[in-house]
Tab-separated table of C-alpha atoms in Angstrom:
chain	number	residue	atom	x	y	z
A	1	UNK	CA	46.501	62.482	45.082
A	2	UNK	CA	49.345	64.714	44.064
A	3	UNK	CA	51.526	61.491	44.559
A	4	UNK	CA	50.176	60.153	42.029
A	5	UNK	CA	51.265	62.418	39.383
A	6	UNK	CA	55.016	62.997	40.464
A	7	UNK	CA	55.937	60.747	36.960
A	8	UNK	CA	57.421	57.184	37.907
A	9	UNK	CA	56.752	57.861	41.609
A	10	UNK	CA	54.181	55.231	41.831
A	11	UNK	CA	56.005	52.230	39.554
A	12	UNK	CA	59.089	53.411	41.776
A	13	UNK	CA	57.204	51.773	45.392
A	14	UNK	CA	55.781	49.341	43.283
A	15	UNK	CA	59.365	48.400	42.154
A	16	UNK	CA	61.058	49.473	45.404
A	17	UNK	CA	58.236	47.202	47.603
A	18	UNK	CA	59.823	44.018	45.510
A	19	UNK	CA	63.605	44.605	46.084
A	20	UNK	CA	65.755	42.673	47.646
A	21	UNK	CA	65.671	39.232	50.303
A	22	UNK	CA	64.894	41.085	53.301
A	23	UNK	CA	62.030	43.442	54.656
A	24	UNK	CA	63.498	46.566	55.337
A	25	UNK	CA	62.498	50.072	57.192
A	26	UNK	CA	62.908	51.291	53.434
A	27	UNK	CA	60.386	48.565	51.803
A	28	UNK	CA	58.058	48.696	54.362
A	29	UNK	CA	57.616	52.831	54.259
A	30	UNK	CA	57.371	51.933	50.294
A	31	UNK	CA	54.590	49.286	51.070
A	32	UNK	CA	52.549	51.894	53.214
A	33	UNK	CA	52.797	54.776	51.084
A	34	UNK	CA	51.584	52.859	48.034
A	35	UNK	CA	49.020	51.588	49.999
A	36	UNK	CA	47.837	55.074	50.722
A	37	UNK	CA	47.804	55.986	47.642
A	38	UNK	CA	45.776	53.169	46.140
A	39	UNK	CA	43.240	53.490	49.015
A	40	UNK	CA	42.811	57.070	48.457
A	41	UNK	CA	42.902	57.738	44.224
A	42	UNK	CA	41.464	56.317	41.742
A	43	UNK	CA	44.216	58.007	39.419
A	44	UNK	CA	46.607	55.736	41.562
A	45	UNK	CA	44.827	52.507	41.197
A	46	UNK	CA	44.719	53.545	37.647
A	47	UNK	CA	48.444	54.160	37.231
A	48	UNK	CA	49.881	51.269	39.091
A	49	UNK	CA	47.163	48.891	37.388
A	50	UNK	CA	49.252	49.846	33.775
A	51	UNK	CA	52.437	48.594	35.241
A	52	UNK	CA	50.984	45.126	35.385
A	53	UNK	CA	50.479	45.759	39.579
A	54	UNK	CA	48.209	42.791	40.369
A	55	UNK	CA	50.597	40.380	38.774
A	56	UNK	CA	53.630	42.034	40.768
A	57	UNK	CA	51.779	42.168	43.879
A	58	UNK	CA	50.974	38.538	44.083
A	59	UNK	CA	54.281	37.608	43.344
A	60	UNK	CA	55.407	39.837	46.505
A	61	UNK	CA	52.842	37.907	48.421
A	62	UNK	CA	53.529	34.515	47.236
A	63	UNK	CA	56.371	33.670	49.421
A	64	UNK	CA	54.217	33.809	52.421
A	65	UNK	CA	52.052	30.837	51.829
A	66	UNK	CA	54.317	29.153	53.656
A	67	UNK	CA	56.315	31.533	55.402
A	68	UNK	CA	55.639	33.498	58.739
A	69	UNK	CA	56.552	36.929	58.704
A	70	UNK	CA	59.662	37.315	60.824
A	71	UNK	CA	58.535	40.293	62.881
A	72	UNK	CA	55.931	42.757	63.602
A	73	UNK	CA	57.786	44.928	60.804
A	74	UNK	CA	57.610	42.306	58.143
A	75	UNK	CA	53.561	41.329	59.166
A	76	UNK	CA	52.911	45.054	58.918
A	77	UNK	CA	54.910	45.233	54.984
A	78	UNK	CA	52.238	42.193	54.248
A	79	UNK	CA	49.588	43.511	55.475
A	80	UNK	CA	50.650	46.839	53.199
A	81	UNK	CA	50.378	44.672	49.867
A	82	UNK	CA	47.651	42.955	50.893
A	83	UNK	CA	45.354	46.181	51.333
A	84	UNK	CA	47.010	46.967	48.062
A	85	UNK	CA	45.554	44.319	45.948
A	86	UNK	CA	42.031	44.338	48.028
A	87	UNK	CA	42.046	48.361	47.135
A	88	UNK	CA	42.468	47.578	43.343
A	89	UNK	CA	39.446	44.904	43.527
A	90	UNK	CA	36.908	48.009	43.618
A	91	UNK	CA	37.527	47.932	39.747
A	92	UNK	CA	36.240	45.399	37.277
A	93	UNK	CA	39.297	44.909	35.074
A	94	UNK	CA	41.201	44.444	37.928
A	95	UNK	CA	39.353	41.419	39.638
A	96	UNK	CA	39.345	39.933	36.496
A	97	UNK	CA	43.165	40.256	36.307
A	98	UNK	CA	43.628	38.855	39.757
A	99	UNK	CA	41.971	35.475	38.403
A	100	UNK	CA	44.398	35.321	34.762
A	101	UNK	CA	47.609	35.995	37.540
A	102	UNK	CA	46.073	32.735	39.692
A	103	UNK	CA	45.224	34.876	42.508
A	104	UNK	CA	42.528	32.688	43.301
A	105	UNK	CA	44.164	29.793	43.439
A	106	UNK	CA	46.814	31.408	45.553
A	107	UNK	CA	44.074	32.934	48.108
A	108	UNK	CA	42.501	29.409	48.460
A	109	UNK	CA	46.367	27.633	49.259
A	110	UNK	CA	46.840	30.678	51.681
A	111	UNK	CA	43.695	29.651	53.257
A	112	UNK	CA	44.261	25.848	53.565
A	113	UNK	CA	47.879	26.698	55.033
A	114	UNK	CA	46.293	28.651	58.117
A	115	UNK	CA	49.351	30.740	58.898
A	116	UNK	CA	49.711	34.112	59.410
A	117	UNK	CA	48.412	35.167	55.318
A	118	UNK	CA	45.404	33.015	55.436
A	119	UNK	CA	43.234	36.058	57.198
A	120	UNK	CA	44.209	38.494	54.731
A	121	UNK	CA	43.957	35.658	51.730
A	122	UNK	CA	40.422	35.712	53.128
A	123	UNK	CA	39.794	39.175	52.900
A	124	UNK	CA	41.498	39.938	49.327
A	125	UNK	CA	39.416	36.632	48.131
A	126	UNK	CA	35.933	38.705	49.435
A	127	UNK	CA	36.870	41.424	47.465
A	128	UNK	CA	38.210	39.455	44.461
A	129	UNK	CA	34.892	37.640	43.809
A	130	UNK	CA	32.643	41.101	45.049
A	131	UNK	CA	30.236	41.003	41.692
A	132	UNK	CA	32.619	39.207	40.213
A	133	UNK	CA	31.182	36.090	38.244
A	134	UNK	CA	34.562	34.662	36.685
A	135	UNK	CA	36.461	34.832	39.782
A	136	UNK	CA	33.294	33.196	41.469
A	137	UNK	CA	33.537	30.287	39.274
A	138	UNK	CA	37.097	29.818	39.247
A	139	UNK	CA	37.004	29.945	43.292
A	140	UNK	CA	34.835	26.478	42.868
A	141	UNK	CA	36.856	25.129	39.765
A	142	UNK	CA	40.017	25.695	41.886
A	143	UNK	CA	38.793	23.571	44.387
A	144	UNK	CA	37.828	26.404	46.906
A	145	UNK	CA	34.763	24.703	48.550
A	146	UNK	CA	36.026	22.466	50.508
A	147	UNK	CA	38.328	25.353	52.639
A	148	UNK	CA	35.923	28.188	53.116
A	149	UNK	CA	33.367	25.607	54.079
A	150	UNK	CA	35.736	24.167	56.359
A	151	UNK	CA	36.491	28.433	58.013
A	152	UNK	CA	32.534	28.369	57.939
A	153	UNK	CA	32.254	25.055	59.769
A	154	UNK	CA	35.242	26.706	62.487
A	155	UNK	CA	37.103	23.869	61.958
A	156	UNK	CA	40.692	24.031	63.201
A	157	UNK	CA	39.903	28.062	63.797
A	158	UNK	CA	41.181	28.532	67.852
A	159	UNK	CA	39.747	32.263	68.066
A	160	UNK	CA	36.302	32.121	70.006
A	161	UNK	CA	33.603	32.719	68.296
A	162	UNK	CA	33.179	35.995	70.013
A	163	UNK	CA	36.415	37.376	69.410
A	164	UNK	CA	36.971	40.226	66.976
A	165	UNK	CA	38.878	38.507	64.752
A	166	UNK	CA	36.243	35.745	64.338
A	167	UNK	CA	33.272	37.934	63.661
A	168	UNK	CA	35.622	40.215	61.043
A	169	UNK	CA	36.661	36.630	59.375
A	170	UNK	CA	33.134	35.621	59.665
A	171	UNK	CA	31.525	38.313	57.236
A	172	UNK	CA	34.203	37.562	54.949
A	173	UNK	CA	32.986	34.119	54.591
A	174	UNK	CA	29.877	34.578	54.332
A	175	UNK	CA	30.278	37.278	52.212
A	176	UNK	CA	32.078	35.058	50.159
A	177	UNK	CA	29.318	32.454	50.269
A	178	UNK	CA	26.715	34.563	49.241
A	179	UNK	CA	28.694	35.875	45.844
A	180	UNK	CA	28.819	32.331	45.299
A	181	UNK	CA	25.046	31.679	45.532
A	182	UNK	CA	24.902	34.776	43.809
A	183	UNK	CA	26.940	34.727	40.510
A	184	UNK	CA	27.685	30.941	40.345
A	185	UNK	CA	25.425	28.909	37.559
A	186	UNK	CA	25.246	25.198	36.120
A	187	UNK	CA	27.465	22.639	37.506
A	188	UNK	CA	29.398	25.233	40.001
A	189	UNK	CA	25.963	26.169	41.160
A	190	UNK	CA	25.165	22.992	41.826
A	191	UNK	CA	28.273	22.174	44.055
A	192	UNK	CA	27.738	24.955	45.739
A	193	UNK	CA	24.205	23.542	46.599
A	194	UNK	CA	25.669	20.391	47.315
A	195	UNK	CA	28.089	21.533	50.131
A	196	UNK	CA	24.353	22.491	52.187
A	197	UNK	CA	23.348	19.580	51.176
A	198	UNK	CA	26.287	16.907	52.850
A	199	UNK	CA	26.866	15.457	56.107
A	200	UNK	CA	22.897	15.910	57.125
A	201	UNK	CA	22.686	19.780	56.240
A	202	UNK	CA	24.937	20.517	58.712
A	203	UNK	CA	26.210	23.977	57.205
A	204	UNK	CA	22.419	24.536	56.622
A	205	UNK	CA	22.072	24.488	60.654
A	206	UNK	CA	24.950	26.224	60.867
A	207	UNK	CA	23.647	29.328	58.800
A	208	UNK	CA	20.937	29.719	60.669
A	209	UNK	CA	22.976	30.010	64.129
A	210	UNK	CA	24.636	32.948	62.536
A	211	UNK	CA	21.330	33.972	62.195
A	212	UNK	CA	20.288	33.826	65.334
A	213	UNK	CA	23.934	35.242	67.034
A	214	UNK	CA	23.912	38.106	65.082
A	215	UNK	CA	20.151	39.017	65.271
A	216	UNK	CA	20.454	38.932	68.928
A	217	UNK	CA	23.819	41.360	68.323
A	218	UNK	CA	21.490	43.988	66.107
A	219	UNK	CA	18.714	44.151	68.451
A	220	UNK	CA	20.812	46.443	70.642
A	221	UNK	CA	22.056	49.146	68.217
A	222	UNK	CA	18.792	48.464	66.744
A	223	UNK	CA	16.921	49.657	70.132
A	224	UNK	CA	18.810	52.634	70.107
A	225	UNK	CA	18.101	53.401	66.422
A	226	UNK	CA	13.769	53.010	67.159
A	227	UNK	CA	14.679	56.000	70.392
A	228	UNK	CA	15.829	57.958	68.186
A	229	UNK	CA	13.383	57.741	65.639
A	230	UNK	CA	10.936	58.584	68.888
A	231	UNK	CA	13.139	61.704	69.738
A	232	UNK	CA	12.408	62.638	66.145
A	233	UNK	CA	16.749	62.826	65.177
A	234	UNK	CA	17.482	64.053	62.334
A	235	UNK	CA	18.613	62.104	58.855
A	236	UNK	CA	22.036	62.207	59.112
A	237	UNK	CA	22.040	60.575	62.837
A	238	UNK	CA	19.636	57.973	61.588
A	239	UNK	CA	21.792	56.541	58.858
A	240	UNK	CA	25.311	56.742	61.441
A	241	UNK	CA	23.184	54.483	63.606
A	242	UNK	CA	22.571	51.987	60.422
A	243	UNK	CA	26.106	52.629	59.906
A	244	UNK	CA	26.732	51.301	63.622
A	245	UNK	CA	24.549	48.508	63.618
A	246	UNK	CA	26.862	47.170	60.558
A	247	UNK	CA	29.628	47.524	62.787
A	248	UNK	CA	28.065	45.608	65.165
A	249	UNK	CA	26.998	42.695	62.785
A	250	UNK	CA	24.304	43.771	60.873
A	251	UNK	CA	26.099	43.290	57.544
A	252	UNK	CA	26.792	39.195	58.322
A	253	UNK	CA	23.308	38.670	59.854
A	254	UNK	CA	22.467	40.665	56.298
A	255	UNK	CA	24.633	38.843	54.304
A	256	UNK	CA	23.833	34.840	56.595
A	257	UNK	CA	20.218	35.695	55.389
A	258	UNK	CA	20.657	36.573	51.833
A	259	UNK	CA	22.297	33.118	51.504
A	260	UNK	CA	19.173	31.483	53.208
A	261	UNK	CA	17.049	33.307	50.581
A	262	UNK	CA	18.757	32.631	47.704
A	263	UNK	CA	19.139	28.964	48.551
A	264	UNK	CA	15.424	28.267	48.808
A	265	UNK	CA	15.071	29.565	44.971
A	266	UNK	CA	17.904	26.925	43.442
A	267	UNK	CA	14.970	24.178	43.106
A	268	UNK	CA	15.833	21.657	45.421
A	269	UNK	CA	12.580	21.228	47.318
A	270	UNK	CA	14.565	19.239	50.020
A	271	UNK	CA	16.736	22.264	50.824
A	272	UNK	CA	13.677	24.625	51.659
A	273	UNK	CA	11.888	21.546	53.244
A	274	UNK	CA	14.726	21.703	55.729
A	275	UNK	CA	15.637	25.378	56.471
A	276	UNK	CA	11.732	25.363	56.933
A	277	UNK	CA	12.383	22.442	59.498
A	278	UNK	CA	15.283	24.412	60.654
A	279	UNK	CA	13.812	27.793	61.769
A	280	UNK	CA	10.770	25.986	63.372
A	281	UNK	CA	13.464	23.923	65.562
A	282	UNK	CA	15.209	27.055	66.451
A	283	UNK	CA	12.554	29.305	66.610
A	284	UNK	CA	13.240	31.725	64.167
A	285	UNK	CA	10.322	33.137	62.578
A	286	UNK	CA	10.561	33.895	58.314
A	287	UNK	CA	9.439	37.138	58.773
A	288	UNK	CA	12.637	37.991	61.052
A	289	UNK	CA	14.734	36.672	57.467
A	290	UNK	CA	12.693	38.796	55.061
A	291	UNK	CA	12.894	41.623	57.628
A	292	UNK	CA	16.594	41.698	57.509
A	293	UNK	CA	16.712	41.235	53.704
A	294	UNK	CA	13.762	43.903	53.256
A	295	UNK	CA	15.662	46.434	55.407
A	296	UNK	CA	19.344	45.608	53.015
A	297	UNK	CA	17.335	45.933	49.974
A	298	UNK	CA	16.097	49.447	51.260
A	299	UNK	CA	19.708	50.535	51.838
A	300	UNK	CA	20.884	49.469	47.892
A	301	UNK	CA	22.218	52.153	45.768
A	302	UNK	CA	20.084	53.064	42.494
A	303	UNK	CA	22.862	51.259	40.128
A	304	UNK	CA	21.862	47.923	42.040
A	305	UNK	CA	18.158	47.379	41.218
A	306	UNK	CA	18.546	44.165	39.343
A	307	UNK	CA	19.449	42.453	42.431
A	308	UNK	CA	16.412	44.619	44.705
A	309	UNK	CA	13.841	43.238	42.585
A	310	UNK	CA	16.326	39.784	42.194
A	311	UNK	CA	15.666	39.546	46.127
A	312	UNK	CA	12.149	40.862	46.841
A	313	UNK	CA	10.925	38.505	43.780
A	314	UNK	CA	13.267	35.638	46.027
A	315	UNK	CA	11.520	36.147	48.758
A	316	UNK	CA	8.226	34.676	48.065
A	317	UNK	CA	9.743	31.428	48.034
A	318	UNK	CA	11.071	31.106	51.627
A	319	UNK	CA	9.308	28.758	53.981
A	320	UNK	CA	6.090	29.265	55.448
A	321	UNK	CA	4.085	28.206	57.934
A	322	UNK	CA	6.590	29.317	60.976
């Protein structure tokens, strides 16, 4: 915080982090102290935001679309402006920058190259389009569809689809997936709705095995959480262990679910024909779905009770009769 006001400290790393061919000791200490300082103030997003950061930043991160980083040094500088750039996404004007500078479209090349930036592409396109409708509908203008579906599908993705990596890629999908169910309307809406639609509802089945995987991974943590509640814990150990069971997966099975939701109230009658179809085939009762979106909608802050009542109204259109 007190970095932040030592005058042109801040547009000093953001200049200093752009300097020269090479990725130095000096530009990579300059990468992670500005990145420290964006995580931790607001007065630093704030300051760095007026000397046109976003714009800067993507250029800095440009040149690895196609390029590998050299060496554990150079991944670690990336990583440094990456975390930059998803820090500043927590405000507005910001994520609405990031689309005028063709971050999007940069984020969704990253991702179609698969090298070494398309995991953090991911990641700074999550927070990019976080309640976010412009960047939402540029994603599908800019021809995005067709690669996250393809991360969601796993196709061409060599991590298993237990690995660490996989699961934290995997909320960023469908993270992403959900915004765009969420915020997306007319003809983007309707592409979106189309992609569940092709090759036999494929990605429909394939929602509802994320389902399933991650329900199974909650009911653990979620065990643990219902002894507690027997040994009468207190308040603050009760919401650690929610805290925990998002660790463990509860915020994709959250978010996987949402998505289901939301796509049985775009007014294709086909769609919730088949996730009806769906969970009877798998054996996945509704009331686990509404459950899991019941419990999210309990966690929501105050600010966000256009999309409780959004959800709970949502939820009377889901499937029955499993």
């Amino acid at each position: 915080k007190e970095f932040a006001k030592v005058p042109k400290f801040l547009p000093w790393l953001l200049k200093r982090v752009r300097q020269g061919p090479q990725v130095d000791w000096n530009r990579m200490y300059a990468s992670e102290i500005l990145a420290l300082c964006v995580q931790n103030t607001a007065e630093a997003r704030e300051a760095i935001a007026k000397q046109d950061a976003v714009e800067k930043l993507l250029r800095g991160i440009a040149v690895y679309r196609k390029r590998e980083p050299e060496d554990s040094q150079e991944q670690e500088f990336v990583q440094n402006l990456f975390d930059c750039l998803c820090n500043m996404m927590v405000t507005p004007k910001n994520q609405v920058d990031f689309g005028k500078q063709q971050g999007m479209e940069l984020m969704i090349r990253m991702m179609r190259e698969r090298k070494f930036a398309c995991r953090l592409a991911l990641r700074l396109a999550n927070h990019a389009m976080n309640h976010c409708a412009e960047n939402c509908l540029l994603f599908v203008e800019k021809l995005g569809l067709p690669v996250i579906f393809s991360l969601f599908m796993r196709r061409g993705v060599k991590e298993s689809i237990n690995s660490p990596k996989w699961r934290e890629d995997e909320e960023y999908i469908v993270s992403i997936l959900q915004s765009l169910c969420r915020y997306c309307t007319g003809t983007a809406l309707a592409r979106v709705l189309n992609k569940f639609c092709e090759n036999r509802f494929e990605k429909l089945e394939r929602l509802l095995e994320i389902h399933t995987m991650y329900f199974e991974s909650d009911k653990s943590v979620h065990s643990m959480k219902e002894l507690d509640k027997e040994l009468d814990v207190d308040e603050k150990i009760e919401d650690q262990l929610y805290l925990d069971r998002c660790e463990a997966g509860l915020f994709t099975l959250q978010q996987a679910d949402i998505v289901v939701v939301r796509l049985c109230n775009m007014g294709n009658r086909q769609v919730v024909e088949m996730i009806g179809e769906l969970l009877g085939i798998k054996g996945v009762p509704v009331t686990d779905i509404s459950l899991t979106v019941r419990e999210y909608c309990e966690h929501l802050a105050d600010t966000a009770s256009k999309e409780k009542g959004e959800l709970i109204k949502f939820m009377k259109n889901l499937p029955t009769g499993q």
